[in-house]
């Protein structure tokens, strides 16, 4: 009887153990499923984001051109036949483009029809003909087929970004212009090519002429200034705090402040930049110099924190060995600790720079969010940066800027991804484990 | 190695700073209204393409922000021109004078209308200014007493309107468009009521010029694209934007008629559309001799190929002023007449 009772309790406790075990396994499975779900969800969001950007933006990398048989009419370009360079420079090339278009599409066009014709090609065409004539005045009097840039409205229709029906969403062409587009396409006088303008031009209010080169150069200058200022300062601060400074209340206070600074919203740094760099030091407004200095302030805490972590990771035995061989504290740091900590510091710096590359808010305050056409030649010229250019285009009413915005986002992402890649490669290559 | 890097950095910075301060500014700087920004940038680009001068830098800061920068002093650190979607106020003018900006030329660029839009998939609105006031003011008169706005749906305001909750996206106070909304919609609809007429000036201002804070009026301080995006995602929501914006996006949104008038180039230019206003820019005369190209920029802006009825600004949505006024304003810009308050 007692034996029976004993086995019964044993069986029951075995059951209880099995049940608990089962519930623990179940809890683990749930936890794993949750984790996997979280990852899948974020991957899905990322895929949707990237997908929509690429889908909207890939056409930004191609542009539409129209073939125009241009007669370089001496009567229009150079009526007195002097071939004076100034006269060639300022001649009415718009008329040449219009005449060429009219000859092909509507020989007896009235004033309104000629206006519609003008709206088909970009104003860049005029500039293109001017350059051709100035470079080679001998073509005056001849006729040549020239591929000129189509206007943004034609561009949108040809690339299929807006439907072709008259009055359809986003279609700004009238029936006459739509007919001409069909006519040109049938005779093979419309082509799409790689959009070099996008990578060589500055900003423009005409979407087909707008490019990101000005913003890329601006970003380059800003980041160069940021690196020059924040890297030496950040490394020096980290080395001093970690290797030389005494541990007392003051250094604790400094450490807390640095950690706080890393979390300060970036627009606050912009206000600081406005008050100090612009109003006190009178640095030029909208310049990458002022922008780079503000971004350096944003980067500094990241670099210092990463730098200190890298220095802490160097084992004390290295320092002791160097000291044992008679090295001075400066020699210990400069010859042994710092080279070993450098990969970690570089990683932190690159991540900080990647953050700086994506900032717009602080630059708003110092006037970098502006319409700037000229490509900056030095860090004191006014210039935009990549994220600012994206922000400005996203706010432009013209439909064709939608694809330009997404295309610029892709370029910015490419830069960010490659910077992060460099950080990973550096870490993999130079990282040492003890 | 670190010492070397730091030395290089210091030298580079010093060199940059020296060149930065040594050369005088040779580029026009423009700030101000986001409504005038599309026109101002188009002129700046055309002016820069002429090749004789650098393309001016145009910042979109809002009318009020632009005035503050413009009026903060004379010298190459301060902007040369500010765009405005309303007239300069007396206090701004005084502030300018206090900081030494004593000679200002005022130019009227053209006209712009304020339109009330909603998504094309939503109901079509026919509004009056009276109804907009009742829908968006913080306090309204009910039975002769000023009470917090009780209207929840458009049909509460007027039975002829759709039975949809009131949700209006409008510009924040840093936009000149907001000032114009107060001046052209709220004030006229509010002030003619006898109970309001009886109030003193401050009470009247408070009663008429405050918008709802209960969620029915949502302020947007960024650009008009944000308003448009909100509108398209919510068909019953109404947005307050400028006509030039509507003109570029007429396929996605529709404009309500106001007091029976539909906004168009003609109805705004001839003044029959009730919610229209002039656009301005202000030139700092003391800078004309200092910054190269200012006279030429003014000439480009005031030429008929730019701001004329068929000029390139008309393509960007600007409503040209009548011929006589354009002529007068162009002469005014050329002579750089001082403005008086």
mmCIF file of C-alpha atoms in Angstrom, chain A residues 7-373:
data_model
loop_
_atom_site.group_PDB
_atom_site.id
_atom_site.type_symbol
_atom_site.label_atom_id
_atom_site.label_comp_id
_atom_site.label_asym_id
_atom_site.label_seq_id
_atom_site.Cartn_x
_atom_site.Cartn_y
_atom_site.Cartn_z
ATOM 1 C CA UNK A 7 5.352 5.151 -6.883
ATOM 2 C CA UNK A 8 2.236 7.236 -7.310
ATOM 3 C CA UNK A 9 3.959 10.355 -5.912
ATOM 4 C CA UNK A 10 7.029 9.550 -7.992
ATOM 5 C CA UNK A 11 4.944 9.300 -11.152
ATOM 6 C CA UNK A 12 3.110 12.463 -10.252
ATOM 7 C CA UNK A 13 6.314 14.380 -9.619
ATOM 8 C CA UNK A 14 7.711 13.015 -12.906
ATOM 9 C CA UNK A 15 4.556 14.264 -14.619
ATOM 10 C CA UNK A 16 4.989 17.658 -13.012
ATOM 11 C CA UNK A 17 8.607 17.799 -14.153
ATOM 12 C CA UNK A 18 7.619 16.840 -17.686
ATOM 13 C CA UNK A 19 4.878 19.453 -17.723
ATOM 14 C CA UNK A 20 7.205 22.181 -16.456
ATOM 15 C CA UNK A 21 9.818 21.149 -18.966
ATOM 16 C CA UNK A 22 7.250 21.321 -21.705
ATOM 17 C CA UNK A 23 6.129 24.765 -20.695
ATOM 18 C CA UNK A 24 9.764 25.941 -20.561
ATOM 19 C CA UNK A 25 10.384 24.616 -24.053
ATOM 20 C CA UNK A 26 7.184 26.270 -25.196
ATOM 21 C CA UNK A 27 8.283 29.576 -23.653
ATOM 22 C CA UNK A 28 11.591 29.300 -25.480
ATOM 23 C CA UNK A 29 9.835 28.543 -28.760
ATOM 24 C CA UNK A 30 7.547 31.527 -28.262
ATOM 25 C CA UNK A 31 10.513 33.750 -27.506
ATOM 26 C CA UNK A 32 12.349 32.579 -30.619
ATOM 27 C CA UNK A 33 9.246 33.058 -32.757
ATOM 28 C CA UNK A 34 8.826 36.572 -31.383
ATOM 29 C CA UNK A 35 12.436 37.426 -32.122
ATOM 30 C CA UNK A 36 12.240 35.991 -35.604
ATOM 31 C CA UNK A 37 8.956 37.822 -36.147
ATOM 32 C CA UNK A 38 10.524 41.112 -35.102
ATOM 33 C CA UNK A 39 13.375 40.600 -37.542
ATOM 34 C CA UNK A 40 11.031 39.597 -40.369
ATOM 35 C CA UNK A 41 8.838 42.633 -39.689
ATOM 36 C CA UNK A 42 11.751 45.050 -39.813
ATOM 37 C CA UNK A 43 13.143 43.380 -42.925
ATOM 38 C CA UNK A 44 9.705 43.677 -44.526
ATOM 39 C CA UNK A 45 9.512 47.394 -43.675
ATOM 40 C CA UNK A 46 13.015 47.945 -45.031
ATOM 41 C CA UNK A 47 12.110 46.066 -48.204
ATOM 42 C CA UNK A 48 8.966 48.152 -48.663
ATOM 43 C CA UNK A 49 10.906 51.384 -48.088
ATOM 44 C CA UNK A 50 13.748 50.482 -50.440
ATOM 45 C CA UNK A 51 11.320 48.991 -52.953
ATOM 46 C CA UNK A 52 9.216 52.112 -53.130
ATOM 47 C CA UNK A 53 12.281 54.355 -53.399
ATOM 48 C CA UNK A 54 13.816 52.275 -56.177
ATOM 49 C CA UNK A 55 10.513 51.875 -57.976
ATOM 50 C CA UNK A 56 9.848 55.632 -57.874
ATOM 51 C CA UNK A 57 13.400 56.708 -58.433
ATOM 52 C CA UNK A 58 15.130 54.465 -60.958
ATOM 53 C CA UNK A 59 13.770 56.490 -63.878
ATOM 54 C CA UNK A 60 15.574 59.490 -62.387
ATOM 55 C CA UNK A 61 18.784 58.006 -63.762
ATOM 56 C CA UNK A 62 17.586 58.126 -67.358
ATOM 57 C CA UNK A 63 16.588 61.128 -69.395
ATOM 58 C CA UNK A 64 14.625 61.688 -72.576
ATOM 59 C CA UNK A 65 16.121 63.355 -75.615
ATOM 60 C CA UNK A 66 14.511 64.584 -78.788
ATOM 61 C CA UNK A 67 16.220 64.771 -82.190
ATOM 62 C CA UNK A 68 15.904 68.159 -83.820
ATOM 63 C CA UNK A 69 17.153 68.939 -87.312
ATOM 64 C CA UNK A 70 18.667 72.337 -86.604
ATOM 65 C CA UNK A 71 19.543 74.682 -89.442
ATOM 66 C CA UNK A 72 22.259 76.990 -88.190
ATOM 67 C CA UNK A 73 20.739 79.932 -90.026
ATOM 68 C CA UNK A 74 23.301 82.706 -90.498
ATOM 69 C CA UNK A 75 20.434 85.203 -90.616
ATOM 70 C CA UNK A 76 19.539 84.347 -87.021
ATOM 71 C CA UNK A 77 22.966 83.770 -85.498
ATOM 72 C CA UNK A 78 25.165 86.282 -87.187
ATOM 73 C CA UNK A 79 23.230 88.575 -89.581
ATOM 74 C CA UNK A 80 26.219 90.776 -90.489
ATOM 75 C CA UNK A 81 28.578 87.844 -91.013
ATOM 76 C CA UNK A 82 31.289 89.225 -88.712
ATOM 77 C CA UNK A 83 31.695 85.996 -86.688
ATOM 78 C CA UNK A 84 32.228 88.260 -83.693
ATOM 79 C CA UNK A 85 32.571 85.963 -80.626
ATOM 80 C CA UNK A 86 30.349 88.253 -78.542
ATOM 81 C CA UNK A 87 27.590 88.196 -81.164
ATOM 82 C CA UNK A 88 27.838 84.389 -81.379
ATOM 83 C CA UNK A 89 27.618 84.179 -77.603
ATOM 84 C CA UNK A 90 24.450 86.217 -77.270
ATOM 85 C CA UNK A 91 22.584 85.162 -80.440
ATOM 86 C CA UNK A 92 18.962 83.967 -80.290
ATOM 87 C CA UNK A 93 19.445 80.203 -80.250
ATOM 88 C CA UNK A 94 15.943 79.597 -78.895
ATOM 89 C CA UNK A 95 14.584 80.565 -82.319
ATOM 90 C CA UNK A 96 16.844 77.965 -83.971
ATOM 91 C CA UNK A 97 15.462 75.219 -81.732
ATOM 92 C CA UNK A 98 11.890 76.327 -82.319
ATOM 93 C CA UNK A 99 12.382 76.556 -86.083
ATOM 94 C CA UNK A 100 13.884 73.072 -86.147
ATOM 95 C CA UNK A 101 10.968 71.635 -84.179
ATOM 96 C CA UNK A 102 8.406 73.496 -86.268
ATOM 97 C CA UNK A 103 9.955 72.332 -89.557
ATOM 98 C CA UNK A 104 9.498 68.722 -88.497
ATOM 99 C CA UNK A 105 6.153 68.847 -86.691
ATOM 100 C CA UNK A 106 4.098 71.864 -87.611
ATOM 101 C CA UNK A 107 5.460 73.909 -90.524
ATOM 102 C CA UNK A 108 2.566 76.402 -90.426
ATOM 103 C CA UNK A 109 2.348 76.783 -86.662
ATOM 104 C CA UNK A 110 0.643 79.884 -85.292
ATOM 105 C CA UNK A 111 1.845 81.696 -82.177
ATOM 106 C CA UNK A 112 0.118 79.362 -79.712
ATOM 107 C CA UNK A 113 1.396 76.254 -81.471
ATOM 108 C CA UNK A 114 4.915 77.660 -81.395
ATOM 109 C CA UNK A 115 4.580 78.202 -77.655
ATOM 110 C CA UNK A 116 3.523 74.568 -77.290
ATOM 111 C CA UNK A 117 6.541 73.536 -79.355
ATOM 112 C CA UNK A 118 8.866 75.519 -77.109
ATOM 113 C CA UNK A 119 7.400 73.700 -74.128
ATOM 114 C CA UNK A 120 8.493 70.342 -75.555
ATOM 115 C CA UNK A 121 12.238 70.824 -75.235
ATOM 116 C CA UNK A 122 14.271 71.944 -72.262
ATOM 117 C CA UNK A 123 15.692 75.467 -72.170
ATOM 118 C CA UNK A 124 19.012 73.615 -71.962
ATOM 119 C CA UNK A 125 18.760 73.059 -75.736
ATOM 120 C CA UNK A 126 19.469 76.744 -76.345
ATOM 121 C CA UNK A 127 22.599 76.517 -74.246
ATOM 122 C CA UNK A 128 23.670 73.373 -76.097
ATOM 123 C CA UNK A 129 23.418 75.053 -79.516
ATOM 124 C CA UNK A 130 25.243 78.119 -78.225
ATOM 125 C CA UNK A 131 28.146 75.942 -77.103
ATOM 126 C CA UNK A 132 28.215 74.100 -80.428
ATOM 127 C CA UNK A 133 28.420 77.327 -82.401
ATOM 128 C CA UNK A 134 30.936 79.007 -80.111
ATOM 129 C CA UNK A 135 33.181 75.921 -80.229
ATOM 130 C CA UNK A 136 32.963 75.595 -83.982
ATOM 131 C CA UNK A 137 31.662 78.665 -85.870
ATOM 132 C CA UNK A 138 32.073 76.782 -89.172
ATOM 133 C CA UNK A 139 28.783 74.943 -88.652
ATOM 134 C CA UNK A 140 26.887 78.180 -89.296
ATOM 135 C CA UNK A 141 24.937 77.718 -92.508
ATOM 136 C CA UNK A 142 24.769 73.931 -92.247
ATOM 137 C CA UNK A 143 21.987 71.664 -91.002
ATOM 138 C CA UNK A 144 22.626 69.015 -88.402
ATOM 139 C CA UNK A 145 20.524 66.630 -86.349
ATOM 140 C CA UNK A 146 21.054 67.462 -82.695
ATOM 141 C CA UNK A 147 19.784 65.394 -79.761
ATOM 142 C CA UNK A 148 18.466 67.898 -77.253
ATOM 143 C CA UNK A 149 17.063 67.421 -73.766
ATOM 144 C CA UNK A 150 13.265 67.057 -73.661
ATOM 145 C CA UNK A 151 11.267 69.128 -71.190
ATOM 146 C CA UNK A 152 10.239 67.501 -67.918
ATOM 147 C CA UNK A 153 6.619 67.147 -69.055
ATOM 148 C CA UNK A 154 7.618 65.130 -72.149
ATOM 149 C CA UNK A 155 10.133 63.214 -70.068
ATOM 150 C CA UNK A 156 7.415 62.088 -67.638
ATOM 151 C CA UNK A 157 5.154 60.869 -70.449
ATOM 152 C CA UNK A 158 7.859 59.057 -72.427
ATOM 153 C CA UNK A 159 9.192 57.287 -69.335
ATOM 154 C CA UNK A 160 5.673 56.189 -68.428
ATOM 155 C CA UNK A 161 5.660 58.016 -65.097
ATOM 156 C CA UNK A 162 2.333 59.608 -66.010
ATOM 157 C CA UNK A 163 -0.367 58.118 -68.263
ATOM 158 C CA UNK A 164 -0.613 59.267 -71.846
ATOM 159 C CA UNK A 165 -4.337 60.053 -71.926
ATOM 160 C CA UNK A 166 -5.214 63.703 -72.234
ATOM 161 C CA UNK A 167 -5.985 65.207 -68.851
ATOM 162 C CA UNK A 168 -4.858 62.097 -66.949
ATOM 163 C CA UNK A 169 -3.289 62.491 -63.535
ATOM 164 C CA UNK A 170 -0.062 64.463 -63.787
ATOM 165 C CA UNK A 171 -0.197 64.800 -67.550
ATOM 166 C CA UNK A 172 0.432 68.464 -68.267
ATOM 167 C CA UNK A 173 0.532 68.118 -72.080
ATOM 168 C CA UNK A 174 -2.293 69.188 -74.369
ATOM 169 C CA UNK A 175 -3.645 67.048 -77.219
ATOM 170 C CA UNK A 176 -1.465 68.795 -79.784
ATOM 171 C CA UNK A 177 1.719 68.076 -77.799
ATOM 172 C CA UNK A 178 0.651 64.475 -77.156
ATOM 173 C CA UNK A 179 0.168 64.030 -80.895
ATOM 174 C CA UNK A 180 3.641 65.391 -81.536
ATOM 175 C CA UNK A 181 5.173 63.036 -78.983
ATOM 176 C CA UNK A 182 3.525 60.053 -80.722
ATOM 177 C CA UNK A 183 4.720 61.367 -84.098
ATOM 178 C CA UNK A 184 8.307 61.783 -82.869
ATOM 179 C CA UNK A 185 8.329 58.353 -81.246
ATOM 180 C CA UNK A 186 7.094 56.694 -84.442
ATOM 181 C CA UNK A 187 9.896 58.202 -86.479
ATOM 182 C CA UNK A 188 12.478 57.242 -83.840
ATOM 183 C CA UNK A 189 13.286 60.813 -82.915
ATOM 184 C CA UNK A 190 12.862 60.231 -79.206
ATOM 185 C CA UNK A 191 15.398 58.271 -77.176
ATOM 186 C CA UNK A 192 16.181 57.710 -73.536
ATOM 187 C CA UNK A 193 19.794 57.730 -72.364
ATOM 188 C CA UNK A 194 21.708 57.648 -69.112
ATOM 189 C CA UNK A 195 21.094 60.877 -67.212
ATOM 190 C CA UNK A 196 24.568 62.415 -66.981
ATOM 191 C CA UNK A 197 23.057 65.815 -66.131
ATOM 192 C CA UNK A 198 21.885 64.369 -62.828
ATOM 193 C CA UNK A 199 25.470 63.622 -61.811
ATOM 194 C CA UNK A 200 27.164 66.732 -63.207
ATOM 195 C CA UNK A 201 24.779 69.654 -62.642
ATOM 196 C CA UNK A 202 23.829 71.705 -59.608
ATOM 197 C CA UNK A 203 20.291 72.402 -58.480
ATOM 198 C CA UNK A 204 17.774 73.834 -60.927
ATOM 199 C CA UNK A 205 14.115 74.752 -60.904
ATOM 200 C CA UNK A 206 13.691 72.869 -64.190
ATOM 201 C CA UNK A 207 13.578 69.201 -63.117
ATOM 202 C CA UNK A 208 15.268 67.913 -66.283
ATOM 203 C CA UNK A 209 18.277 70.147 -65.649
ATOM 204 C CA UNK A 210 18.587 69.517 -61.927
ATOM 205 C CA UNK A 211 21.522 67.517 -60.623
ATOM 206 C CA UNK A 212 23.121 66.493 -57.362
ATOM 207 C CA UNK A 213 26.755 67.288 -58.096
ATOM 208 C CA UNK A 214 26.583 70.605 -56.218
ATOM 209 C CA UNK A 215 25.182 68.805 -53.175
ATOM 210 C CA UNK A 216 27.760 65.987 -53.421
ATOM 211 C CA UNK A 217 30.623 68.499 -53.505
ATOM 212 C CA UNK A 218 29.021 70.403 -50.629
ATOM 213 C CA UNK A 219 28.718 67.204 -48.602
ATOM 214 C CA UNK A 220 32.344 66.350 -49.383
ATOM 215 C CA UNK A 221 33.632 69.751 -48.191
ATOM 216 C CA UNK A 222 31.451 69.654 -45.067
ATOM 217 C CA UNK A 223 32.562 66.150 -44.122
ATOM 218 C CA UNK A 224 36.210 66.982 -44.796
ATOM 219 C CA UNK A 225 35.966 69.914 -42.371
ATOM 220 C CA UNK A 226 34.091 67.715 -39.898
ATOM 221 C CA UNK A 227 36.779 65.027 -40.050
ATOM 222 C CA UNK A 228 39.648 67.508 -39.767
ATOM 223 C CA UNK A 229 38.130 69.092 -36.683
ATOM 224 C CA UNK A 230 36.404 66.264 -34.862
ATOM 225 C CA UNK A 231 38.898 63.420 -35.314
ATOM 226 C CA UNK A 232 41.992 65.025 -33.749
ATOM 227 C CA UNK A 233 39.906 66.713 -31.038
ATOM 228 C CA UNK A 234 37.961 63.573 -30.287
ATOM 229 C CA UNK A 235 41.006 61.287 -30.161
ATOM 230 C CA UNK A 236 42.945 63.744 -28.004
ATOM 231 C CA UNK A 237 40.026 64.055 -25.580
ATOM 232 C CA UNK A 238 39.568 60.301 -25.365
ATOM 233 C CA UNK A 239 43.301 59.675 -24.778
ATOM 234 C CA UNK A 240 43.556 62.362 -22.126
ATOM 235 C CA UNK A 241 40.449 61.294 -20.246
ATOM 236 C CA UNK A 242 41.309 57.599 -20.409
ATOM 237 C CA UNK A 243 45.078 57.594 -19.962
ATOM 238 C CA UNK A 244 46.173 60.769 -18.184
ATOM 239 C CA UNK A 245 43.323 62.469 -16.365
ATOM 240 C CA UNK A 246 42.945 61.828 -12.647
ATOM 241 C CA UNK A 247 39.676 60.252 -11.618
ATOM 242 C CA UNK A 248 37.882 62.850 -9.564
ATOM 243 C CA UNK A 249 34.602 64.730 -9.497
ATOM 244 C CA UNK A 250 35.600 67.026 -12.360
ATOM 245 C CA UNK A 251 36.398 64.248 -14.788
ATOM 246 C CA UNK A 252 33.180 62.494 -13.770
ATOM 247 C CA UNK A 253 31.261 65.665 -14.542
ATOM 248 C CA UNK A 254 32.961 65.944 -17.927
ATOM 249 C CA UNK A 255 32.179 62.324 -18.707
ATOM 250 C CA UNK A 256 28.489 62.733 -17.847
ATOM 251 C CA UNK A 257 28.339 65.847 -20.018
ATOM 252 C CA UNK A 258 29.918 64.122 -22.990
ATOM 253 C CA UNK A 259 27.440 61.268 -22.731
ATOM 254 C CA UNK A 260 24.611 63.797 -22.526
ATOM 255 C CA UNK A 261 25.856 65.686 -25.577
ATOM 256 C CA UNK A 262 25.606 62.504 -27.626
ATOM 257 C CA UNK A 263 21.853 62.540 -27.027
ATOM 258 C CA UNK A 264 21.173 66.251 -27.632
ATOM 259 C CA UNK A 265 18.855 66.809 -30.641
ATOM 260 C CA UNK A 266 20.912 67.986 -33.589
ATOM 261 C CA UNK A 267 18.900 71.154 -34.193
ATOM 262 C CA UNK A 268 20.270 72.495 -30.907
ATOM 263 C CA UNK A 269 23.785 72.280 -32.364
ATOM 264 C CA UNK A 270 22.470 74.294 -35.308
ATOM 265 C CA UNK A 271 21.358 77.089 -32.991
ATOM 266 C CA UNK A 272 24.748 76.995 -31.321
ATOM 267 C CA UNK A 273 26.410 77.195 -34.734
ATOM 268 C CA UNK A 274 24.279 80.198 -35.652
ATOM 269 C CA UNK A 275 25.113 81.985 -32.423
ATOM 270 C CA UNK A 276 28.838 81.204 -32.368
ATOM 271 C CA UNK A 277 30.178 80.509 -35.857
ATOM 272 C CA UNK A 278 27.969 82.948 -37.753
ATOM 273 C CA UNK A 279 27.220 85.760 -35.318
ATOM 274 C CA UNK A 280 30.510 85.859 -33.410
ATOM 275 C CA UNK A 281 33.129 84.545 -35.848
ATOM 276 C CA UNK A 282 31.300 85.824 -38.952
ATOM 277 C CA UNK A 283 31.920 82.699 -40.994
ATOM 278 C CA UNK A 284 30.103 82.913 -44.336
ATOM 279 C CA UNK A 285 26.434 81.861 -44.163
ATOM 280 C CA UNK A 286 25.442 78.659 -46.036
ATOM 281 C CA UNK A 287 29.103 77.620 -46.368
ATOM 282 C CA UNK A 288 30.369 74.059 -45.842
ATOM 283 C CA UNK A 289 32.938 75.594 -43.478
ATOM 284 C CA UNK A 290 30.238 76.632 -40.987
ATOM 285 C CA UNK A 291 28.240 73.468 -41.726
ATOM 286 C CA UNK A 292 31.252 71.218 -41.214
ATOM 287 C CA UNK A 293 32.050 72.850 -37.860
ATOM 288 C CA UNK A 294 28.468 72.322 -36.642
ATOM 289 C CA UNK A 295 28.547 68.706 -37.822
ATOM 290 C CA UNK A 296 31.896 68.266 -36.061
ATOM 291 C CA UNK A 297 30.201 69.222 -32.788
ATOM 292 C CA UNK A 298 27.575 66.548 -33.460
ATOM 293 C CA UNK A 299 30.245 63.930 -34.239
ATOM 294 C CA UNK A 300 32.524 64.695 -31.300
ATOM 295 C CA UNK A 301 30.666 62.849 -28.514
ATOM 296 C CA UNK A 302 30.363 59.708 -30.669
ATOM 297 C CA UNK A 303 34.079 59.759 -31.455
ATOM 298 C CA UNK A 304 35.073 60.379 -27.840
ATOM 299 C CA UNK A 305 32.830 57.628 -26.486
ATOM 300 C CA UNK A 306 33.966 55.105 -29.125
ATOM 301 C CA UNK A 307 37.584 56.179 -28.617
ATOM 302 C CA UNK A 308 37.435 55.645 -24.851
ATOM 303 C CA UNK A 309 35.846 52.233 -25.305
ATOM 304 C CA UNK A 310 38.623 51.282 -27.743
ATOM 305 C CA UNK A 311 41.313 52.459 -25.302
ATOM 306 C CA UNK A 312 39.694 50.534 -22.454
ATOM 307 C CA UNK A 313 39.793 47.372 -24.562
ATOM 308 C CA UNK A 314 43.589 47.491 -24.791
ATOM 309 C CA UNK A 315 44.794 45.094 -22.041
ATOM 310 C CA UNK A 316 46.728 46.667 -19.117
ATOM 311 C CA UNK A 317 49.512 44.103 -19.677
ATOM 312 C CA UNK A 318 50.588 46.029 -22.801
ATOM 313 C CA UNK A 319 50.985 49.224 -20.774
ATOM 314 C CA UNK A 320 52.761 47.392 -17.977
ATOM 315 C CA UNK A 321 55.153 45.679 -20.375
ATOM 316 C CA UNK A 322 56.012 48.981 -22.032
ATOM 317 C CA UNK A 323 56.481 50.665 -18.661
ATOM 318 C CA UNK A 324 58.667 47.752 -17.582
ATOM 319 C CA UNK A 325 60.916 48.393 -20.569
ATOM 320 C CA UNK A 326 61.308 52.005 -19.507
ATOM 321 C CA UNK A 327 58.846 53.763 -21.800
ATOM 322 C CA UNK A 328 57.478 57.114 -20.626
ATOM 323 C CA UNK A 329 53.666 57.493 -20.293
ATOM 324 C CA UNK A 330 53.557 59.431 -23.566
ATOM 325 C CA UNK A 331 55.606 56.727 -25.293
ATOM 326 C CA UNK A 332 53.327 54.054 -23.899
ATOM 327 C CA UNK A 333 50.286 55.778 -25.338
ATOM 328 C CA UNK A 334 51.765 56.940 -28.636
ATOM 329 C CA UNK A 335 53.760 53.793 -29.488
ATOM 330 C CA UNK A 336 51.590 51.024 -28.091
ATOM 331 C CA UNK A 337 48.115 51.825 -26.801
ATOM 332 C CA UNK A 338 46.957 54.224 -29.491
ATOM 333 C CA UNK A 339 47.958 52.073 -32.509
ATOM 334 C CA UNK A 340 46.144 49.132 -30.942
ATOM 335 C CA UNK A 341 43.036 51.217 -30.211
ATOM 336 C CA UNK A 342 43.012 52.921 -33.622
ATOM 337 C CA UNK A 343 40.717 50.435 -35.458
ATOM 338 C CA UNK A 344 38.014 50.906 -32.835
ATOM 339 C CA UNK A 345 38.454 54.660 -32.949
ATOM 340 C CA UNK A 346 38.233 54.720 -36.747
ATOM 341 C CA UNK A 347 35.047 52.680 -36.647
ATOM 342 C CA UNK A 348 33.503 55.146 -34.226
ATOM 343 C CA UNK A 349 34.643 58.050 -36.369
ATOM 344 C CA UNK A 350 33.155 56.606 -39.539
ATOM 345 C CA UNK A 351 29.844 55.932 -37.835
ATOM 346 C CA UNK A 352 29.833 59.492 -36.512
ATOM 347 C CA UNK A 353 30.604 60.814 -39.992
ATOM 348 C CA UNK A 354 27.804 58.716 -41.471
ATOM 349 C CA UNK A 355 25.419 60.359 -39.031
ATOM 350 C CA UNK A 356 26.758 63.786 -39.988
ATOM 351 C CA UNK A 357 26.251 62.986 -43.677
ATOM 352 C CA UNK A 358 22.533 62.493 -43.084
ATOM 353 C CA UNK A 359 21.840 65.620 -41.013
ATOM 354 C CA UNK A 360 19.641 68.494 -42.233
ATOM 355 C CA UNK A 361 18.146 70.037 -39.112
ATOM 356 C CA UNK A 362 21.272 71.798 -37.803
ATOM 357 C CA UNK A 363 22.084 73.103 -41.288
ATOM 358 C CA UNK A 364 18.692 74.819 -41.552
ATOM 359 C CA UNK A 365 19.815 77.308 -38.923
ATOM 360 C CA UNK A 366 23.005 78.275 -40.708
ATOM 361 C CA UNK A 367 21.364 78.836 -44.063
ATOM 362 C CA UNK A 368 22.437 75.716 -45.952
ATOM 363 C CA UNK A 369 18.832 74.853 -46.799
ATOM 364 C CA UNK A 370 18.749 77.152 -49.803
ATOM 365 C CA UNK A 371 18.443 77.187 -53.561
ATOM 366 C CA UNK A 372 22.048 77.100 -54.738
ATOM 367 C CA UNK A 373 22.853 76.522 -58.390
#
